Amino acid sequence: MSMNQNTKDTIRLYVDAKYTSPYAMSAYVALLEKGVQFELVTVDLAAKINYQNEYTSISLTQRVPTLQRGDFQLSESSAITEYIDEVFPGTALYPKSPELRARARQVQAWLRSDLMPIRVERSTLVNFYGQKYPPLSAEAKAAADSLIFFAESLLPPGAENLFGEWSIADTDLALMLNRLAMHGDEVPARLCDYARHQWQRASVQSWVHQERPAL
C-alpha cells in the first residue's frame, strides 16, 4: 500500500518498523484507549525511508510517529496525543483539572527533552528485546537519580497512577522507568511496582506484543 493513499475517514499511524520508539508507543496507546479504528504503517528508519519523498510528503519532521487523518497529518507524539484527546471520545488521556493536565504535559515534555544519558545507555531495546548493556556511567547514574527524584516526588504514596485516574503521562513515565527496572538497575520498589502496573495495561501490552524483526 502506498503511503500516499488516502480517504476522508482513514486514520493511519506511522511508526518505526521495530516498534521500539517510545513516542510511537505513546501515540499508539492513545488511539487504542480511545477505541479509534486505525491502520498501523511501519517505516524502516534504518533504511532512511523517513527521508524519502513518499514519507516527507506526510511528515513535516521526517520522524515517527506521524498521524494521518484524512488530509490532515501531524507529527510529534505529545502533539498527537493532545489532538487525539481533543477530537475523539473515550478514555481521557489527560486529567480534567487544568493544573493536573498541565502537570501531565510537563511530565511528557521533560521525558522527551531530558535524560539523554539514560536514553543512550538504556535504549528501548531493553524494553522490547531484552537487550543488556554495561553498568551506567556516572552521567547516566546522575540522570537516573533525577528521574527517580522526579517520579517519587510526583507519585503519591500507594498510588497506581500519577494523577488519580490513568493518563498518557503514566505510560510515558513507566516506559522511562522500565528502561532501568527491566535492565536490573537500581530503582525504588514502589516505582518498580508503579512501572510494572502501568506496563500491564491492555493498550501497552498490545504494543509490547507486536511482532518485531530480529536485531
mmCIF file with all atom_site columns, N, CA, C and O in Angstrom, residues 106-152:
data_model
loop_
_atom_site.group_PDB
_atom_site.id
_atom_site.type_symbol
_atom_site.label_atom_id
_atom_site.label_alt_id
_atom_site.label_comp_id
_atom_site.label_asym_id
_atom_site.label_entity_id
_atom_site.label_seq_id
_atom_site.pdbx_PDB_ins_code
_atom_site.Cartn_x
_atom_site.Cartn_y
_atom_site.Cartn_z
_atom_site.occupancy
_atom_site.B_iso_or_equiv
_atom_site.pdbx_formal_charge
_atom_site.auth_seq_id
_atom_site.auth_comp_id
_atom_site.auth_asym_id
_atom_site.auth_atom_id
_atom_site.pdbx_PDB_model_num
ATOM 1   N N  . GLN A 1 106 ? 3.774  18.534 31.442 1.00 0.00 ? 106 GLN A N  1
ATOM 2   C CA . GLN A 1 106 ? 5.131  18.761 31.924 1.00 0.00 ? 106 GLN A CA 1
ATOM 3   C C  . GLN A 1 106 ? 5.900  17.444 31.961 1.00 0.00 ? 106 GLN A C  1
ATOM 4   O O  . GLN A 1 106 ? 7.074  17.386 31.559 1.00 0.00 ? 106 GLN A O  1
ATOM 5   N N  . VAL A 1 107 ? 5.261  16.396 32.465 1.00 0.00 ? 107 VAL A N  1
ATOM 6   C CA . VAL A 1 107 ? 5.900  15.082 32.501 1.00 0.00 ? 107 VAL A CA 1
ATOM 7   C C  . VAL A 1 107 ? 6.327  14.673 31.102 1.00 0.00 ? 107 VAL A C  1
ATOM 8   O O  . VAL A 1 107 ? 7.484  14.274 30.871 1.00 0.00 ? 107 VAL A O  1
ATOM 9   N N  . GLN A 1 108 ? 5.414  14.780 30.150 1.00 0.00 ? 108 GLN A N  1
ATOM 10  C CA . GLN A 1 108 ? 5.730  14.393 28.778 1.00 0.00 ? 108 GLN A CA 1
ATOM 11  C C  . GLN A 1 108 ? 6.873  15.219 28.208 1.00 0.00 ? 108 GLN A C  1
ATOM 12  O O  . GLN A 1 108 ? 7.796  14.683 27.593 1.00 0.00 ? 108 GLN A O  1
ATOM 13  N N  . ALA A 1 109 ? 6.816  16.527 28.405 1.00 0.00 ? 109 ALA A N  1
ATOM 14  C CA . ALA A 1 109 ? 7.840  17.407 27.842 1.00 0.00 ? 109 ALA A CA 1
ATOM 15  C C  . ALA A 1 109 ? 9.216  17.095 28.431 1.00 0.00 ? 109 ALA A C  1
ATOM 16  O O  . ALA A 1 109 ? 10.225 17.045 27.710 1.00 0.00 ? 109 ALA A O  1
ATOM 17  N N  . TRP A 1 110 ? 9.269  16.872 29.740 1.00 0.00 ? 110 TRP A N  1
ATOM 18  C CA . TRP A 1 110 ? 10.550 16.613 30.392 1.00 0.00 ? 110 TRP A CA 1
ATOM 19  C C  . TRP A 1 110 ? 11.142 15.281 29.936 1.00 0.00 ? 110 TRP A C  1
ATOM 20  O O  . TRP A 1 110 ? 12.350 15.185 29.666 1.00 0.00 ? 110 TRP A O  1
ATOM 21  N N  . LEU A 1 111 ? 10.313 14.262 29.854 1.00 0.00 ? 111 LEU A N  1
ATOM 22  C CA . LEU A 1 111 ? 10.804 12.957 29.415 1.00 0.00 ? 111 LEU A CA 1
ATOM 23  C C  . LEU A 1 111 ? 11.355 13.007 27.995 1.00 0.00 ? 111 LEU A C  1
ATOM 24  O O  . LEU A 1 111 ? 12.263 12.247 27.646 1.00 0.00 ? 111 LEU A O  1
ATOM 25  N N  . ARG A 1 112 ? 10.818 13.887 27.163 1.00 0.00 ? 112 ARG A N  1
ATOM 26  C CA . ARG A 1 112 ? 11.247 13.990 25.776 1.00 0.00 ? 112 ARG A CA 1
ATOM 27  C C  . ARG A 1 112 ? 12.465 14.897 25.589 1.00 0.00 ? 112 ARG A C  1
ATOM 28  O O  . ARG A 1 112 ? 13.149 14.803 24.562 1.00 0.00 ? 112 ARG A O  1
ATOM 29  N N  . SER A 1 113 ? 12.707 15.780 26.544 1.00 0.00 ? 113 SER A N  1
ATOM 30  C CA . SER A 1 113 ? 13.764 16.773 26.357 1.00 0.00 ? 113 SER A CA 1
ATOM 31  C C  . SER A 1 113 ? 14.984 16.567 27.246 1.00 0.00 ? 113 SER A C  1
ATOM 32  O O  . SER A 1 113 ? 16.014 17.209 27.032 1.00 0.00 ? 113 SER A O  1
ATOM 33  N N  . ASP A 1 114 ? 14.888 15.685 28.224 1.00 0.00 ? 114 ASP A N  1
ATOM 34  C CA . ASP A 1 114 ? 15.977 15.482 29.179 1.00 0.00 ? 114 ASP A CA 1
ATOM 35  C C  . ASP A 1 114 ? 16.326 13.998 29.233 1.00 0.00 ? 114 ASP A C  1
ATOM 36  O O  . ASP A 1 114 ? 15.820 13.201 28.449 1.00 0.00 ? 114 ASP A O  1
ATOM 37  N N  . LEU A 1 115 ? 17.220 13.656 30.135 1.00 0.00 ? 115 LEU A N  1
ATOM 38  C CA . LEU A 1 115 ? 17.553 12.255 30.424 1.00 0.00 ? 115 LEU A CA 1
ATOM 39  C C  . LEU A 1 115 ? 18.240 11.548 29.258 1.00 0.00 ? 115 LEU A C  1
ATOM 40  O O  . LEU A 1 115 ? 18.163 10.323 29.134 1.00 0.00 ? 115 LEU A O  1
ATOM 41  N N  . MET A 1 116 ? 18.928 12.297 28.412 1.00 0.00 ? 116 MET A N  1
ATOM 42  C CA . MET A 1 116 ? 19.589 11.694 27.264 1.00 0.00 ? 116 MET A CA 1
ATOM 43  C C  . MET A 1 116 ? 20.552 10.573 27.643 1.00 0.00 ? 116 MET A C  1
ATOM 44  O O  . MET A 1 116 ? 20.597 9.541  26.949 1.00 0.00 ? 116 MET A O  1
ATOM 45  N N  . PRO A 1 117 ? 21.329 10.702 28.734 1.00 0.00 ? 117 PRO A N  1
ATOM 46  C CA . PRO A 1 117 ? 22.228 9.580  29.071 1.00 0.00 ? 117 PRO A CA 1
ATOM 47  C C  . PRO A 1 117 ? 21.487 8.265  29.302 1.00 0.00 ? 117 PRO A C  1
ATOM 48  O O  . PRO A 1 117 ? 21.992 7.195  28.942 1.00 0.00 ? 117 PRO A O  1
ATOM 49  N N  . ILE A 1 118 ? 20.290 8.336  29.881 1.00 0.00 ? 118 ILE A N  1
ATOM 50  C CA . ILE A 1 118 ? 19.508 7.107  30.049 1.00 0.00 ? 118 ILE A CA 1
ATOM 51  C C  . ILE A 1 118 ? 19.063 6.593  28.692 1.00 0.00 ? 118 ILE A C  1
ATOM 52  O O  . ILE A 1 118 ? 19.143 5.397  28.404 1.00 0.00 ? 118 ILE A O  1
ATOM 53  N N  . ARG A 1 119 ? 18.596 7.484  27.857 1.00 0.00 ? 119 ARG A N  1
ATOM 54  C CA . ARG A 1 119 ? 18.115 7.064  26.541 1.00 0.00 ? 119 ARG A CA 1
ATOM 55  C C  . ARG A 1 119 ? 19.231 6.435  25.702 1.00 0.00 ? 119 ARG A C  1
ATOM 56  O O  . ARG A 1 119 ? 18.985 5.529  24.908 1.00 0.00 ? 119 ARG A O  1
ATOM 57  N N  . VAL A 1 120 ? 20.467 6.912  25.897 1.00 0.00 ? 120 VAL A N  1
ATOM 58  C CA . VAL A 1 120 ? 21.597 6.357  25.161 1.00 0.00 ? 120 VAL A CA 1
ATOM 59  C C  . VAL A 1 120 ? 22.042 5.020  25.752 1.00 0.00 ? 120 VAL A C  1
ATOM 60  O O  . VAL A 1 120 ? 22.243 4.038  25.016 1.00 0.00 ? 120 VAL A O  1
ATOM 61  N N  . GLU A 1 121 ? 22.195 4.964  27.079 1.00 0.00 ? 121 GLU A N  1
ATOM 62  C CA . GLU A 1 121 ? 22.767 3.778  27.714 1.00 0.00 ? 121 GLU A CA 1
ATOM 63  C C  . GLU A 1 121 ? 21.734 2.700  28.053 1.00 0.00 ? 121 GLU A C  1
ATOM 64  O O  . GLU A 1 121 ? 22.115 1.561  28.372 1.00 0.00 ? 121 GLU A O  1
ATOM 65  N N  . ARG A 1 122 ? 20.460 3.074  28.022 1.00 0.00 ? 122 ARG A N  1
ATOM 66  C CA . ARG A 1 122 ? 19.386 2.106  28.253 1.00 0.00 ? 122 ARG A CA 1
ATOM 67  C C  . ARG A 1 122 ? 18.310 2.350  27.197 1.00 0.00 ? 122 ARG A C  1
ATOM 68  O O  . ARG A 1 122 ? 17.221 2.833  27.482 1.00 0.00 ? 122 ARG A O  1
ATOM 69  N N  . SER A 1 123 ? 18.650 2.029  25.963 1.00 0.00 ? 123 SER A N  1
ATOM 70  C CA . SER A 1 123 ? 17.696 2.232  24.875 1.00 0.00 ? 123 SER A CA 1
ATOM 71  C C  . SER A 1 123 ? 16.474 1.347  25.082 1.00 0.00 ? 123 SER A C  1
ATOM 72  O O  . SER A 1 123 ? 16.482 0.429  25.910 1.00 0.00 ? 123 SER A O  1
ATOM 73  N N  . THR A 1 124 ? 15.437 1.591  24.319 1.00 0.00 ? 124 THR A N  1
ATOM 74  C CA . THR A 1 124 ? 14.222 0.778  24.462 1.00 0.00 ? 124 THR A CA 1
ATOM 75  C C  . THR A 1 124 ? 14.405 -0.634 23.906 1.00 0.00 ? 124 THR A C  1
ATOM 76  O O  . THR A 1 124 ? 13.476 -1.441 23.979 1.00 0.00 ? 124 THR A O  1
ATOM 77  N N  . LEU A 1 125 ? 15.594 -0.945 23.408 1.00 0.00 ? 125 LEU A N  1
ATOM 78  C CA . LEU A 1 125 ? 15.893 -2.351 23.122 1.00 0.00 ? 125 LEU A CA 1
ATOM 79  C C  . LEU A 1 125 ? 15.845 -3.159 24.417 1.00 0.00 ? 125 LEU A C  1
ATOM 80  O O  . LEU A 1 125 ? 15.594 -4.360 24.401 1.00 0.00 ? 125 LEU A O  1
ATOM 81  N N  . VAL A 1 126 ? 16.068 -2.507 25.549 1.00 0.00 ? 126 VAL A N  1
ATOM 82  C CA . VAL A 1 126 ? 15.894 -3.159 26.852 1.00 0.00 ? 126 VAL A CA 1
ATOM 83  C C  . VAL A 1 126 ? 14.448 -3.588 27.028 1.00 0.00 ? 126 VAL A C  1
ATOM 84  O O  . VAL A 1 126 ? 14.151 -4.735 27.413 1.00 0.00 ? 126 VAL A O  1
ATOM 85  N N  . ASN A 1 127 ? 13.533 -2.687 26.747 1.00 0.00 ? 127 ASN A N  1
ATOM 86  C CA . ASN A 1 127 ? 12.110 -2.934 26.980 1.00 0.00 ? 127 ASN A CA 1
ATOM 87  C C  . ASN A 1 127 ? 11.528 -3.971 26.036 1.00 0.00 ? 127 ASN A C  1
ATOM 88  O O  . ASN A 1 127 ? 10.666 -4.763 26.438 1.00 0.00 ? 127 ASN A O  1
ATOM 89  N N  . PHE A 1 128 ? 11.960 -3.933 24.771 1.00 0.00 ? 128 PHE A N  1
ATOM 90  C CA . PHE A 1 128 ? 11.267 -4.721 23.751 1.00 0.00 ? 128 PHE A CA 1
ATOM 91  C C  . PHE A 1 128 ? 12.085 -5.884 23.183 1.00 0.00 ? 128 PHE A C  1
ATOM 92  O O  . PHE A 1 128 ? 11.536 -6.730 22.487 1.00 0.00 ? 128 PHE A O  1
ATOM 93  N N  . TYR A 1 129 ? 13.383 -5.918 23.475 1.00 0.00 ? 129 TYR A N  1
ATOM 94  C CA . TYR A 1 129 ? 14.223 -7.018 23.005 1.00 0.00 ? 129 TYR A CA 1
ATOM 95  C C  . TYR A 1 129 ? 15.023 -7.670 24.127 1.00 0.00 ? 129 TYR A C  1
ATOM 96  O O  . TYR A 1 129 ? 15.744 -8.632 23.890 1.00 0.00 ? 129 TYR A O  1
ATOM 97  N N  . GLY A 1 130 ? 14.930 -7.133 25.337 1.00 0.00 ? 130 GLY A N  1
ATOM 98  C CA . GLY A 1 130 ? 15.692 -7.697 26.437 1.00 0.00 ? 130 GLY A CA 1
ATOM 99  C C  . GLY A 1 130 ? 17.183 -7.460 26.346 1.00 0.00 ? 130 GLY A C  1
ATOM 100 O O  . GLY A 1 130 ? 17.976 -8.196 26.945 1.00 0.00 ? 130 GLY A O  1
ATOM 101 N N  . GLN A 1 131 ? 17.576 -6.422 25.630 1.00 0.00 ? 131 GLN A N  1
ATOM 102 C CA . GLN A 1 131 ? 18.996 -6.113 25.440 1.00 0.00 ? 131 GLN A CA 1
ATOM 103 C C  . GLN A 1 131 ? 19.670 -5.787 26.773 1.00 0.00 ? 131 GLN A C  1
ATOM 104 O O  . GLN A 1 131 ? 19.070 -5.176 27.661 1.00 0.00 ? 131 GLN A O  1
ATOM 105 N N  . LYS A 1 132 ? 20.927 -6.191 26.900 1.00 0.00 ? 132 LYS A N  1
ATOM 106 C CA . LYS A 1 132 ? 21.716 -5.890 28.093 1.00 0.00 ? 132 LYS A CA 1
ATOM 107 C C  . LYS A 1 132 ? 22.883 -4.981 27.732 1.00 0.00 ? 132 LYS A C  1
ATOM 108 O O  . LYS A 1 132 ? 23.470 -5.098 26.653 1.00 0.00 ? 132 LYS A O  1
ATOM 109 N N  . TYR A 1 133 ? 23.218 -4.082 28.650 1.00 0.00 ? 133 TYR A N  1
ATOM 110 C CA . TYR A 1 133 ? 24.257 -3.093 28.427 1.00 0.00 ? 133 TYR A CA 1
ATOM 111 C C  . TYR A 1 133 ? 25.210 -3.072 29.617 1.00 0.00 ? 133 TYR A C  1
ATOM 112 O O  . TYR A 1 133 ? 24.904 -3.611 30.684 1.00 0.00 ? 133 TYR A O  1
ATOM 113 N N  . PRO A 1 134 ? 26.362 -2.409 29.479 1.00 0.00 ? 134 PRO A N  1
ATOM 114 C CA . PRO A 1 134 ? 27.280 -2.251 30.612 1.00 0.00 ? 134 PRO A CA 1
ATOM 115 C C  . PRO A 1 134 ? 26.641 -1.418 31.721 1.00 0.00 ? 134 PRO A C  1
ATOM 116 O O  . PRO A 1 134 ? 25.608 -0.769 31.519 1.00 0.00 ? 134 PRO A O  1
ATOM 117 N N  . PRO A 1 135 ? 27.243 -1.409 32.905 1.00 0.00 ? 135 PRO A N  1
ATOM 118 C CA . PRO A 1 135 ? 26.720 -0.579 34.001 1.00 0.00 ? 135 PRO A CA 1
ATOM 119 C C  . PRO A 1 135 ? 26.625 0.885  33.591 1.00 0.00 ? 135 PRO A C  1
ATOM 120 O O  . PRO A 1 135 ? 27.356 1.352  32.709 1.00 0.00 ? 135 PRO A O  1
ATOM 121 N N  . LEU A 1 136 ? 25.719 1.600  34.232 1.00 0.00 ? 136 LEU A N  1
ATOM 122 C CA . LEU A 1 136 ? 25.518 3.006  33.929 1.00 0.00 ? 136 LEU A CA 1
ATOM 123 C C  . LEU A 1 136 ? 26.786 3.811  34.191 1.00 0.00 ? 136 LEU A C  1
ATOM 124 O O  . LEU A 1 136 ? 27.477 3.597  35.198 1.00 0.00 ? 136 LEU A O  1
ATOM 125 N N  . SER A 1 137 ? 27.057 4.750  33.317 1.00 0.00 ? 137 SER A N  1
ATOM 126 C CA . SER A 1 137 ? 28.135 5.703  33.543 1.00 0.00 ? 137 SER A CA 1
ATOM 127 C C  . SER A 1 137 ? 27.731 6.656  34.669 1.00 0.00 ? 137 SER A C  1
ATOM 128 O O  . SER A 1 137 ? 26.569 6.698  35.083 1.00 0.00 ? 137 SER A O  1
ATOM 129 N N  . ALA A 1 138 ? 28.689 7.437  35.138 1.00 0.00 ? 138 ALA A N  1
ATOM 130 C CA . ALA A 1 138 ? 28.384 8.426  36.181 1.00 0.00 ? 138 ALA A CA 1
ATOM 131 C C  . ALA A 1 138 ? 27.336 9.409  35.687 1.00 0.00 ? 138 ALA A C  1
ATOM 132 O O  . ALA A 1 138 ? 26.440 9.816  36.438 1.00 0.00 ? 138 ALA A O  1
ATOM 133 N N  . GLU A 1 139 ? 27.433 9.790  34.420 1.00 0.00 ? 139 GLU A N  1
ATOM 134 C CA . GLU A 1 139 ? 26.469 10.735 33.854 1.00 0.00 ? 139 GLU A CA 1
ATOM 135 C C  . GLU A 1 139 ? 25.074 10.130 33.794 1.00 0.00 ? 139 GLU A C  1
ATOM 136 O O  . GLU A 1 139 ? 24.080 10.780 34.153 1.00 0.00 ? 139 GLU A O  1
ATOM 137 N N  . ALA A 1 140 ? 24.989 8.873  33.378 1.00 0.00 ? 140 ALA A N  1
ATOM 138 C CA . ALA A 1 140 ? 23.693 8.210  33.306 1.00 0.00 ? 140 ALA A CA 1
ATOM 139 C C  . ALA A 1 140 ? 23.135 7.939  34.702 1.00 0.00 ? 140 ALA A C  1
ATOM 140 O O  . ALA A 1 140 ? 21.918 8.010  34.912 1.00 0.00 ? 140 ALA A O  1
ATOM 141 N N  . LYS A 1 141 ? 24.012 7.640  35.641 1.00 0.00 ? 141 LYS A N  1
ATOM 142 C CA . LYS A 1 141 ? 23.550 7.434  37.022 1.00 0.00 ? 141 LYS A CA 1
ATOM 143 C C  . LYS A 1 141 ? 22.959 8.727  37.581 1.00 0.00 ? 141 LYS A C  1
ATOM 144 O O  . LYS A 1 141 ? 21.929 8.701  38.280 1.00 0.00 ? 141 LYS A O  1
ATOM 145 N N  . ALA A 1 142 ? 23.573 9.859  37.257 1.00 0.00 ? 142 ALA A N  1
ATOM 146 C CA . ALA A 1 142 ? 23.030 11.143 37.706 1.00 0.00 ? 142 ALA A CA 1
ATOM 147 C C  . ALA A 1 142 ? 21.668 11.395 37.073 1.00 0.00 ? 142 ALA A C  1
ATOM 148 O O  . ALA A 1 142 ? 20.742 11.894 37.737 1.00 0.00 ? 142 ALA A O  1
ATOM 149 N N  . ALA A 1 143 ? 21.515 11.027 35.800 1.00 0.00 ? 143 ALA A N  1
ATOM 150 C CA . ALA A 1 143 ? 20.214 11.177 35.138 1.00 0.00 ? 143 ALA A CA 1
ATOM 151 C C  . ALA A 1 143 ? 19.182 10.253 35.764 1.00 0.00 ? 143 ALA A C  1
ATOM 152 O O  . ALA A 1 143 ? 18.015 10.634 35.939 1.00 0.00 ? 143 ALA A O  1
ATOM 153 N N  . ALA A 1 144 ? 19.600 9.039  36.121 1.00 0.00 ? 144 ALA A N  1
ATOM 154 C CA . ALA A 1 144 ? 18.686 8.103  36.776 1.00 0.00 ? 144 ALA A CA 1
ATOM 155 C C  . ALA A 1 144 ? 18.246 8.645  38.134 1.00 0.00 ? 144 ALA A C  1
ATOM 156 O O  . ALA A 1 144 ? 17.074 8.519  38.513 1.00 0.00 ? 144 ALA A O  1
ATOM 157 N N  . ASP A 1 145 ? 19.169 9.254  38.856 1.00 0.00 ? 145 ASP A N  1
ATOM 158 C CA . ASP A 1 145 ? 18.814 9.852  40.150 1.00 0.00 ? 145 ASP A CA 1
ATOM 159 C C  . ASP A 1 145 ? 17.786 10.970 39.956 1.00 0.00 ? 145 ASP A C  1
ATOM 160 O O  . ASP A 1 145 ? 16.843 11.112 40.757 1.00 0.00 ? 145 ASP A O  1
ATOM 161 N N  . SER A 1 146 ? 17.942 11.766 38.906 1.00 0.00 ? 146 SER A N  1
ATOM 162 C CA . SER A 1 146 ? 16.977 12.834 38.608 1.00 0.00 ? 146 SER A CA 1
ATOM 163 C C  . SER A 1 146 ? 15.610 12.254 38.272 1.00 0.00 ? 146 SER A C  1
ATOM 164 O O  . SER A 1 146 ? 14.574 12.761 38.719 1.00 0.00 ? 146 SER A O  1
ATOM 165 N N  . LEU A 1 147 ? 15.613 11.179 37.479 1.00 0.00 ? 147 LEU A N  1
ATOM 166 C CA . LEU A 1 147 ? 14.357 10.523 37.122 1.00 0.00 ? 147 LEU A CA 1
ATOM 167 C C  . LEU A 1 147 ? 13.654 9.984  38.363 1.00 0.00 ? 147 LEU A C  1
ATOM 168 O O  . LEU A 1 147 ? 12.440 10.156 38.534 1.00 0.00 ? 147 LEU A O  1
ATOM 169 N N  . ILE A 1 148 ? 14.399 9.333  39.224 1.00 0.00 ? 148 ILE A N  1
ATOM 170 C CA . ILE A 1 148 ? 13.809 8.752  40.439 1.00 0.00 ? 148 ILE A CA 1
ATOM 171 C C  . ILE A 1 148 ? 13.277 9.851  41.352 1.00 0.00 ? 148 ILE A C  1
ATOM 172 O O  . ILE A 1 148 ? 12.169 9.734  41.907 1.00 0.00 ? 148 ILE A O  1
ATOM 173 N N  . PHE A 1 149 ? 14.030 10.931 41.523 1.00 0.00 ? 149 PHE A N  1
ATOM 174 C CA . PHE A 1 149 ? 13.546 12.058 42.327 1.00 0.00 ? 149 PHE A CA 1
ATOM 175 C C  . PHE A 1 149 ? 12.244 12.610 41.756 1.00 0.00 ? 149 PHE A C  1
ATOM 176 O O  . PHE A 1 149 ? 11.273 12.869 42.485 1.00 0.00 ? 149 PHE A O  1
ATOM 177 N N  . PHE A 1 150 ? 12.208 12.794 40.448 1.00 0.00 ? 150 PHE A N  1
ATOM 178 C CA . PHE A 1 150 ? 11.027 13.319 39.751 1.00 0.00 ? 150 PHE A CA 1
ATOM 179 C C  . PHE A 1 150 ? 9.827  12.409 39.987 1.00 0.00 ? 150 PHE A C  1
ATOM 180 O O  . PHE A 1 150 ? 8.746  12.860 40.381 1.00 0.00 ? 150 PHE A O  1
ATOM 181 N N  . ALA A 1 151 ? 10.012 11.113 39.749 1.00 0.00 ? 151 ALA A N  1
ATOM 182 C CA . ALA A 1 151 ? 8.900  10.164 39.856 1.00 0.00 ? 151 ALA A CA 1
ATOM 183 C C  . ALA A 1 151 ? 8.419  10.031 41.298 1.00 0.00 ? 151 ALA A C  1
ATOM 184 O O  . ALA A 1 151 ? 7.208  9.999  41.561 1.00 0.00 ? 151 ALA A O  1
ATOM 185 N N  . GLU A 1 152 ? 9.349  9.955  42.244 1.00 0.00 ? 152 GLU A N  1
ATOM 186 C CA . GLU A 1 152 ? 8.947  9.824  43.644 1.00 0.00 ? 152 GLU A CA 1
ATOM 187 C C  . GLU A 1 152 ? 8.246  11.080 44.152 1.00 0.00 ? 152 GLU A C  1
ATOM 188 O O  . GLU A 1 152 ? 7.357  11.006 44.999 1.00 0.00 ? 152 GLU A O  1
#
